[in-house]
C-alpha positions as MATLAB code, in Angstrom:
seq = 'XXXXXXXXXXXXXXXXXXXXXXXXXXXXXXXXXXXXXXXXXXXXXXXXXXXXXXXXXXXXXXXXXXXXXXXXXXXXXXXXXXXXXXXXXXXXXXXXXXXXXXXXXXXXXXXXXXXXXXXXXXXXXXXXXXXXXXXX';
ca = [
       9.050  -18.600   29.839;
      10.354  -14.925   28.884;
      10.902  -15.828   25.539;
       7.331  -17.289   24.698;
       6.112  -13.543   26.100;
       8.590  -12.240   23.138;
       7.561  -13.859   21.149;
       3.797  -13.518   21.831;
       3.948   -9.130   21.365;
       6.174  -10.165   17.768;
       3.530  -11.541   16.409;
       1.090   -9.529   17.198;
       3.561   -6.041   16.175;
       3.576   -8.383   12.753;
      -0.550   -9.168   11.835;
      -1.985   -5.096   10.898;
      -5.416   -6.272   10.942;
      -7.810   -5.108    8.218;
      -6.680   -2.817    5.420;
      -8.408   -0.184    2.649;
      -7.084    0.766   -0.273;
      -7.902    4.915   -0.032;
      -7.768    8.372   -2.670;
      -9.224   11.327   -2.026;
     -13.228   11.856   -1.310;
     -12.952   14.262   -4.123;
     -11.494   11.415   -6.846;
     -14.045   10.290   -9.370;
     -12.578    7.049   -9.445;
     -15.009    3.822   -8.638;
     -14.211    0.918   -6.563;
     -10.988   -1.023   -8.254;
     -10.000   -4.775   -8.418;
      -7.424   -6.864   -7.265;
      -5.046   -6.454  -10.595;
      -6.201   -3.265  -10.560;
      -4.290   -1.770   -8.062;
      -1.133   -4.303   -7.639;
      -0.637   -2.923  -11.664;
      -0.721    0.656   -9.676;
       1.843   -0.281   -6.718;
       4.151   -1.407   -8.942;
       3.920    0.839  -11.244;
       3.100   -0.733  -14.822;
      -0.748    1.282  -14.118;
       0.062    5.368  -14.048;
      -3.909    6.557  -14.081;
      -6.608    5.381  -12.830;
      -9.296    3.424  -15.007;
     -10.697    7.068  -15.860;
      -7.446    8.014  -17.518;
      -6.705    9.978  -14.319;
      -3.532   10.981  -12.820;
      -3.403    7.344  -10.225;
       0.458    7.634   -7.546;
       0.519    5.794   -4.867;
       1.782    6.825   -1.516;
       3.164    3.116    0.315;
       3.599    3.149    4.221;
       6.821    2.637    5.608;
       9.095   -0.368    4.619;
       9.135   -3.031    6.479;
       6.264   -2.158    9.203;
       3.316   -4.651    9.342;
       0.806   -2.789    7.140;
       3.308   -2.418    3.671;
       4.291   -6.281    4.839;
       0.978   -7.321    4.944;
       0.251   -5.056    1.929;
       2.095   -6.139   -0.333;
       1.693  -10.121    0.355;
      -2.071   -9.791   -0.463;
      -1.801   -7.665   -2.799;
       0.496   -7.817   -4.876;
       1.692  -11.545   -3.171;
       5.446  -10.922   -3.269;
       7.300  -10.324    0.447;
       9.872   -7.698    1.053;
      12.742   -8.731   -0.144;
      10.876   -9.495   -3.363;
       8.833   -5.892   -3.657;
      12.802   -4.487   -3.090;
      14.348   -6.611   -5.750;
      11.264   -5.750   -7.880;
      11.993   -2.203   -7.551;
      16.095   -2.055   -7.954;
      15.436   -3.542  -11.163;
      12.737   -1.417  -12.152;
      14.516    1.402  -10.201;
      18.770    0.574  -13.135;
      16.330   -0.009  -15.961;
      14.845    3.260  -15.579;
      11.798    1.255  -16.059;
       9.930    3.577  -13.081;
      10.965    4.269   -9.048;
       8.714    2.589   -6.366;
       5.737    4.563   -4.516;
       7.025    7.562   -1.807;
       6.498    6.702    1.229;
       4.991    8.460    3.836;
       4.634    6.947    7.201;
       1.602    4.870    8.553;
      -2.223    5.286    8.316;
      -2.461    8.150    9.625;
       0.416    9.868    7.692;
      -0.821    8.584    4.406;
      -4.332    9.592    4.805;
      -4.208   12.859    5.436;
      -2.307   13.176    2.391;
      -3.948   11.116    0.057;
      -7.432   13.046    1.820;
      -5.841   16.063    0.623;
      -4.568   15.464   -4.025;
      -7.247   13.161   -6.121;
      -4.090   11.610   -7.550;
      -2.893   10.109   -4.836;
      -3.710    6.217   -3.773;
      -2.471    4.854   -0.537;
      -3.612    2.096    2.330;
      -4.249    2.646    5.947;
      -5.835    1.007    8.831;
      -9.576   -0.185    7.579;
     -10.260    1.081   11.167;
      -8.915    4.588   10.092;
     -11.543    5.411    7.558;
     -13.640    8.717    7.659;
     -15.190   10.674    5.522;
     -11.799   12.966    4.470;
     -11.348    9.429    1.914;
     -12.906    7.062   -0.132;
     -11.916    2.954   -0.037;
     -11.606    2.135   -3.547;
     -10.659   -1.538   -2.263;
     -10.233   -4.012    0.576;
      -6.985   -6.480    1.459;
      -8.449   -8.526    3.715;
];
């Protein structure tokens, strides 16, 4: 039953675990709600509630964290997210978030710039970033 082992490994790779939406520790933004996070990552809102600029940063498209984040926060599949951004680009209404690797890469980038917002593995949160929303 080698296929059972392959299937089990494949399923394990898809589960990303809890994610945290983070900003730089120096960012004054308060906690965000589900709709605010979705609006920022879908380009509908370009600022934090404080009025400061908000620039979303994605993990690699197709990664377990990317799929989980968009599935739970925007309720869109990866294909729906791609189609959404294709329409936005075609109509000149926006461009997708910058793609920046895995949790470690996103945390490093976000921690160095208070205008950035990203999502990382909740276990990777440390003092360099501040959690503004939890994806469960």
